[in-house]
XYZ file of C-alpha atoms in Angstrom:
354
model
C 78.868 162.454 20.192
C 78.907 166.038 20.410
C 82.365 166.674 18.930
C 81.306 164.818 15.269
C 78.407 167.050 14.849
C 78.486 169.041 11.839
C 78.358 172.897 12.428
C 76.282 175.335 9.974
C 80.151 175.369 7.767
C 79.687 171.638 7.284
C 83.114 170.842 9.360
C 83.305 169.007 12.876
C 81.710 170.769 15.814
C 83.980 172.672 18.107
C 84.685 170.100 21.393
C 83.226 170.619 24.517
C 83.433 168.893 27.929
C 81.387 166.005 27.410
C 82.797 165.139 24.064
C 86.468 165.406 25.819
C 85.780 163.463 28.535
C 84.346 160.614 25.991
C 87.477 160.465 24.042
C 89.324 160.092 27.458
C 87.605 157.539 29.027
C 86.891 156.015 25.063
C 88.948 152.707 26.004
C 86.693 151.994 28.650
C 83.688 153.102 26.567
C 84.514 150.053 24.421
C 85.170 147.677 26.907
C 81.198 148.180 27.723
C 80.593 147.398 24.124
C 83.185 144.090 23.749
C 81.609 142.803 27.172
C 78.010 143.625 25.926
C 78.605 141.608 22.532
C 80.751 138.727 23.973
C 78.339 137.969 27.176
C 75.255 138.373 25.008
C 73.455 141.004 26.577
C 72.062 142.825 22.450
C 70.643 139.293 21.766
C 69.287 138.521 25.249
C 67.488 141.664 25.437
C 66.069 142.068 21.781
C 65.179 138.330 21.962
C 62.740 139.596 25.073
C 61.645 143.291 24.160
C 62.431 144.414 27.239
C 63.938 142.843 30.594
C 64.393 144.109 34.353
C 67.795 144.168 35.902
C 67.305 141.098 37.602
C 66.154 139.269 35.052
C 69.207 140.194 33.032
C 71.297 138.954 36.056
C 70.226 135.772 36.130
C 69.939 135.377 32.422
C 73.629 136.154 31.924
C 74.480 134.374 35.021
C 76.229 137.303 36.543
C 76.983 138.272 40.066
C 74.459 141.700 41.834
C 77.979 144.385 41.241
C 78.885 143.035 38.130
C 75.186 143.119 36.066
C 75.228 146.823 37.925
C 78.446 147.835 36.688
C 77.274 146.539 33.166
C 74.022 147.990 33.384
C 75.380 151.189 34.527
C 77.868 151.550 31.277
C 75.496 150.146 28.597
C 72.678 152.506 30.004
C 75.114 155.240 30.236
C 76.556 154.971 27.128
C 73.342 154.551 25.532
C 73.286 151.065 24.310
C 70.189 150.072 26.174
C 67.262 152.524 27.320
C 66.448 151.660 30.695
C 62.596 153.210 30.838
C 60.274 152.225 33.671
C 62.871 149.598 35.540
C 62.783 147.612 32.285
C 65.954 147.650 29.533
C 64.961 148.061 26.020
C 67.906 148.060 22.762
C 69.013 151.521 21.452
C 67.621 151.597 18.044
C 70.224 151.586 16.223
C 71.327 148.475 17.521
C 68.094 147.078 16.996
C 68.498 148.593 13.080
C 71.414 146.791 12.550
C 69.770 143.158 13.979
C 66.541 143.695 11.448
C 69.120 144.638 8.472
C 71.255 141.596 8.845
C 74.301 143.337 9.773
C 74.290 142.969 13.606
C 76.983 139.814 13.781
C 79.127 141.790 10.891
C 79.116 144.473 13.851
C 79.625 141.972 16.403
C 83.018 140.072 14.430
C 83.911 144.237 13.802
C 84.347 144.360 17.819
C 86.566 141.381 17.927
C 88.595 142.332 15.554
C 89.009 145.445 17.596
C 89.389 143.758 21.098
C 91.462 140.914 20.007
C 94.097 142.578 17.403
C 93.866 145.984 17.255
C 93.809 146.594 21.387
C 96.977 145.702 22.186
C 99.155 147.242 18.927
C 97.285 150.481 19.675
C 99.217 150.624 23.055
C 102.131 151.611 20.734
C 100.306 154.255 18.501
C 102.049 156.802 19.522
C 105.590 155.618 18.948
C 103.792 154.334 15.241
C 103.725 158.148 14.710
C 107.178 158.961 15.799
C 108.938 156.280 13.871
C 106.556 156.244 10.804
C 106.406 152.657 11.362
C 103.956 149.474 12.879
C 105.711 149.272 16.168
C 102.586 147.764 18.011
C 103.413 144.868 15.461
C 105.897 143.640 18.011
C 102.936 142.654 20.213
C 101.759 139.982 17.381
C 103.541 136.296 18.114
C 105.470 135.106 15.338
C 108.345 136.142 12.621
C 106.401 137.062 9.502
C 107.472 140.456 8.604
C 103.592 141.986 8.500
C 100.474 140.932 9.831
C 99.145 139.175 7.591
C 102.270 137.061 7.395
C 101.868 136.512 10.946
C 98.490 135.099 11.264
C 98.874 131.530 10.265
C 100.821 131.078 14.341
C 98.225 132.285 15.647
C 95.034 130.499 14.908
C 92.814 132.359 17.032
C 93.543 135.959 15.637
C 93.848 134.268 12.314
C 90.111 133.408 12.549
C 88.856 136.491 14.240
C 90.446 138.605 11.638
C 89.265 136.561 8.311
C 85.987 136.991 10.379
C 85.951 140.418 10.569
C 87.155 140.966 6.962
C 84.089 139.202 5.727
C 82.198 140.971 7.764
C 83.865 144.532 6.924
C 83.292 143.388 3.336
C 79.920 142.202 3.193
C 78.712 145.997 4.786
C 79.913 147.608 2.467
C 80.502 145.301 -0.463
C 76.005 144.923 -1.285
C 76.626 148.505 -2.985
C 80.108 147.423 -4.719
C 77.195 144.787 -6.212
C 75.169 147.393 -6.888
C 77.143 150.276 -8.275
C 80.135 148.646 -9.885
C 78.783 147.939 -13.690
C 80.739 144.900 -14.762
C 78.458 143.696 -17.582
C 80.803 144.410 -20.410
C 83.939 143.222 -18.554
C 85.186 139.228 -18.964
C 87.263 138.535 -16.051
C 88.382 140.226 -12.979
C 91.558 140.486 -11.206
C 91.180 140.556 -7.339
C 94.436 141.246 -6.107
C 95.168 140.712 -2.119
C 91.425 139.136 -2.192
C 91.572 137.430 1.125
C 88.571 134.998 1.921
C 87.764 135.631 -1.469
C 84.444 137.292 0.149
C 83.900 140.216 -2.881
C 84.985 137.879 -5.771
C 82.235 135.505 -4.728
C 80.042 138.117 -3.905
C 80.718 139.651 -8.159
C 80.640 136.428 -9.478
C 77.112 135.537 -8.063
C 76.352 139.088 -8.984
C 77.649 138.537 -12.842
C 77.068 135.318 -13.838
C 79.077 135.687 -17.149
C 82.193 136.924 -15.239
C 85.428 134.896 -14.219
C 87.215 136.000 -10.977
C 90.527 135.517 -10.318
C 91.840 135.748 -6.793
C 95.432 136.514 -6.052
C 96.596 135.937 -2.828
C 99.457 134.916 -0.432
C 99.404 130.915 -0.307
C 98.186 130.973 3.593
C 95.169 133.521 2.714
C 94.701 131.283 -0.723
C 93.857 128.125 0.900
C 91.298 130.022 2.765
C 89.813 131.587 -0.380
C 89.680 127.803 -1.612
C 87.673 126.848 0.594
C 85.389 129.597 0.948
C 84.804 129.341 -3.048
C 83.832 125.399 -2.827
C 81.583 126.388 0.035
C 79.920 128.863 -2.355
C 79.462 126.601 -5.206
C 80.837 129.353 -7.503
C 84.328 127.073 -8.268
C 83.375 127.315 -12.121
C 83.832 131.518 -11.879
C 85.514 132.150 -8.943
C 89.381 130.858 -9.272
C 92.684 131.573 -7.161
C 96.532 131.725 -7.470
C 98.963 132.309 -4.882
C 101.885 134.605 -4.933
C 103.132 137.987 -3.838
C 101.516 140.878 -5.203
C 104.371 142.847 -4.727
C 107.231 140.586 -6.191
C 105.289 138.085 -8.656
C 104.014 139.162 -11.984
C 100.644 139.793 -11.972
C 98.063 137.250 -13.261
C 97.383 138.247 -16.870
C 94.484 137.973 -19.193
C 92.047 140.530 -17.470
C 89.839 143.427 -18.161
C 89.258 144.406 -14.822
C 92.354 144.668 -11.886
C 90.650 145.026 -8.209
C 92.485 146.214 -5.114
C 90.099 145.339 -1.999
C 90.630 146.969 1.326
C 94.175 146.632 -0.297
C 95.384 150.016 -0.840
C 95.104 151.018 2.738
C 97.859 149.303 3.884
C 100.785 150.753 2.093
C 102.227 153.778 1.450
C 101.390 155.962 -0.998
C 104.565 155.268 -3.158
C 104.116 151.513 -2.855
C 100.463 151.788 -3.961
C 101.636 153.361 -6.562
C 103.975 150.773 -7.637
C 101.074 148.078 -7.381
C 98.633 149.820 -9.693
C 101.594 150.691 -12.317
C 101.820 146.503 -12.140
C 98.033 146.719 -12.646
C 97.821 149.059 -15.528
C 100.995 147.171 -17.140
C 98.533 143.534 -17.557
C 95.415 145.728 -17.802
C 94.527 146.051 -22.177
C 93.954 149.277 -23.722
C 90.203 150.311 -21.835
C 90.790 147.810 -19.200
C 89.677 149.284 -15.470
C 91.408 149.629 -12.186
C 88.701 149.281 -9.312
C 90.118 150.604 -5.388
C 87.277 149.487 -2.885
C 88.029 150.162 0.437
C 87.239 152.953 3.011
C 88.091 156.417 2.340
C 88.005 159.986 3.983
C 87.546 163.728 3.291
C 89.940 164.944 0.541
C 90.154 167.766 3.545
C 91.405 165.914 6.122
C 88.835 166.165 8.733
C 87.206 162.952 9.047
C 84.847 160.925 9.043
C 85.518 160.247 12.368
C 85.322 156.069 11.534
C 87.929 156.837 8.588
C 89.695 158.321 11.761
C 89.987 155.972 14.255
C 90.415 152.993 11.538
C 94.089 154.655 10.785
C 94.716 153.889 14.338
C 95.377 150.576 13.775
C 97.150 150.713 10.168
C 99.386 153.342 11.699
C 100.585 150.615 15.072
C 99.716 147.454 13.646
C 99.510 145.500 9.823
C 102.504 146.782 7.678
C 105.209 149.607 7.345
C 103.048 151.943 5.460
C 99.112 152.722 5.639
C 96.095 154.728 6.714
C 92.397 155.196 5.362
C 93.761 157.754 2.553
C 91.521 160.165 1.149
C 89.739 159.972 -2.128
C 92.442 162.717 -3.848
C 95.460 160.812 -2.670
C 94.135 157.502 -4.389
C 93.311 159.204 -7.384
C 96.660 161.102 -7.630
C 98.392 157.820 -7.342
C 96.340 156.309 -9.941
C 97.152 159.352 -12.454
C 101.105 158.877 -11.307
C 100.607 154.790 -12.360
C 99.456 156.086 -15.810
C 95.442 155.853 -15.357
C 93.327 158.863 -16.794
C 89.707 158.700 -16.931
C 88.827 158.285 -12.954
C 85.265 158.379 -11.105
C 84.371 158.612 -7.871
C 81.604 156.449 -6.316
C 80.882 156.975 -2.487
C 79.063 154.544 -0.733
C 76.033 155.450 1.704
C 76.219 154.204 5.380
C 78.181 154.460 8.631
C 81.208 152.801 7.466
C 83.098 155.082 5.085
C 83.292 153.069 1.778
C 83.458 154.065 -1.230
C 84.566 152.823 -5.134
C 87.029 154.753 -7.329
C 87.264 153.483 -11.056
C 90.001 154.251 -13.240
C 90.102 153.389 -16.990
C 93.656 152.427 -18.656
């Protein structure tokens, strides 16, 4: 989109008309996208090469106005190339189908549509009040999110679903770039399905993970552990990260797509209880997304906040890399290194040593 583009000063491109009336019509622009992934139309079409309009029709089952009001947004938008009366896949869709990542995309847009859609109606009163107002439009009496999702099975599943997936496209260079060979055992703390301990643990065969979670997420973990076959590594106890103590007996403490949540002050807190059960040399790992220590983007590390501002907990935003590491030098840590992660989605390691 023309207002992302980089100018010659390395900053976001000035807007212009088009890029405006993208943002404006944006909700829409996604609707394409959900309605695309959820009737099947990526799939159908890389599955053939290339189809006609009519042939699309009758393959999705879908009525003459509404395959022409799909075809008109997906062509328009610029997820299919319509060439010669035939539809073809924009490329970078069909990238992300020969890397393996195409369903992690796919779960990504649920996760979207069916929890962040709604909350986001309140964004701007999240601003206001400095607080998750569009939690209100989540069922149930749990006083976050995450506390919430256990009455409601269906967002329960498409967001454990879409945390995988979040995980697992970013979490192959965690693998890669995170050098655990001298470390013992390792702390994940809010690990969720317990998708990045298993993925370390298969990783590091000498290494013992230990998940700590909130009993409802544990019992997931459990079970995603077992399905692994990595139950002799991979390990989990339930509490609250926040009001238990801290598992002891590890080198290495991890916080997940953890420290995006809260505020700075209460990450704080959490990595002082890290670097109080961490030994003299132990490490403090923060993997999650991250923006510009300047404050203009990525545009993804953007639109993420969106939903940590309206929706999970009281406190939260993708935080840039200089706020993490000034909370870890406030918790006590010293030595800290930056490790950004290549890709569309804006990961990125920091590791701090006690």
């Amino acid at each position: 989109m023309t207002q992302t583009a980089s100018t010659q000063h390395g900053g976001p491109a000035e807007l212009d008309m088009d890029g405006l009336s993208r943002i404006l019509f944006g909700h829409a622009a996604f609707q394409y996208l959900n309605a695309a992934c959820e009737l099947g139309l990526p799939d159908l079409v890389a599955e053939k090469q290339e189809l006609t309009r009519d042939e699309i029709r009758d393959a999705l089952s879908l009525q003459d106005r509404a395959v022409d009001i799909l075809l008109l947004g997906c062509t328009s938008l610029g997820i299919l190339v319509k060439q010669d009366g035939r539809y073809r896949l924009a490329g970078v869709i069909k990238d992300l189908m020969d890397e393996g990542d195409w369903q992690r995309f796919v779960d990504t847009v649920a996760f979207e549509q069916y929890i962040v859609y709604e909350g986001q109606l309140d964004f701007t009163d999240s601003l206001r009040e400095n607080r998750n107002v569009g939690l209100r439009r989540v069922r149930g009496s749990g006083r976050d999110l995450y506390h919430r999702l256990a009455e409601n099975p269906h967002l329960e599943q498409v967001f454990y679903r879409y945390m995988r997936s979040w995980s697992e496209l970013a979490n192959k260079h965690l693998v890669q770039e995170l050098d655990l060979s001298d470390r013992r055992h390792l702390l994940d703390c809010g690990g969720g399905d317990a998708v990045n301990a298993i993925a370390l643990a298969q990783a590091n065969p000498d290494l013992k993970v230990t998940v700590f979670e909130i009993p409802a997420s544990g019992s997931i973990a459990e079970k995603k552990i077992a399905q692994a076959g990595v139950g002799d590594q991979v390990s989990v106890i339930t509490g609250d990260m926040f009001a238990d103590p801290l598992p002891t007996g590890c080198d290495v403490v991890m916080f997940a797509h953890q420290l995006v949540i809260w505020t700075p002050e209460e990450n704080t807190e959490l990595l002082r209880r890290a670097y109080d059960v961490l030994p003299e040399g132990g490490q403090l790992v923060i993997f999650n997304s991250m923006s510009n220590d300047e404050g203009d983007g990525p545009v993804v590390a953007a639109l993420d906040s969106v939903y940590f501002a309206a929706l999970p907990a009281e406190g939260g935003m993708i935080y840039s890399w200089a706020t993490h590491e000034r909370c870890l030098r406030d918790a006590g840590f010293s030595t800290v290194k930056r490790i950004p992660f290549p890709g569309w989605t804006p990961h990125g390691v920091i590791v701090a040593t006690k």
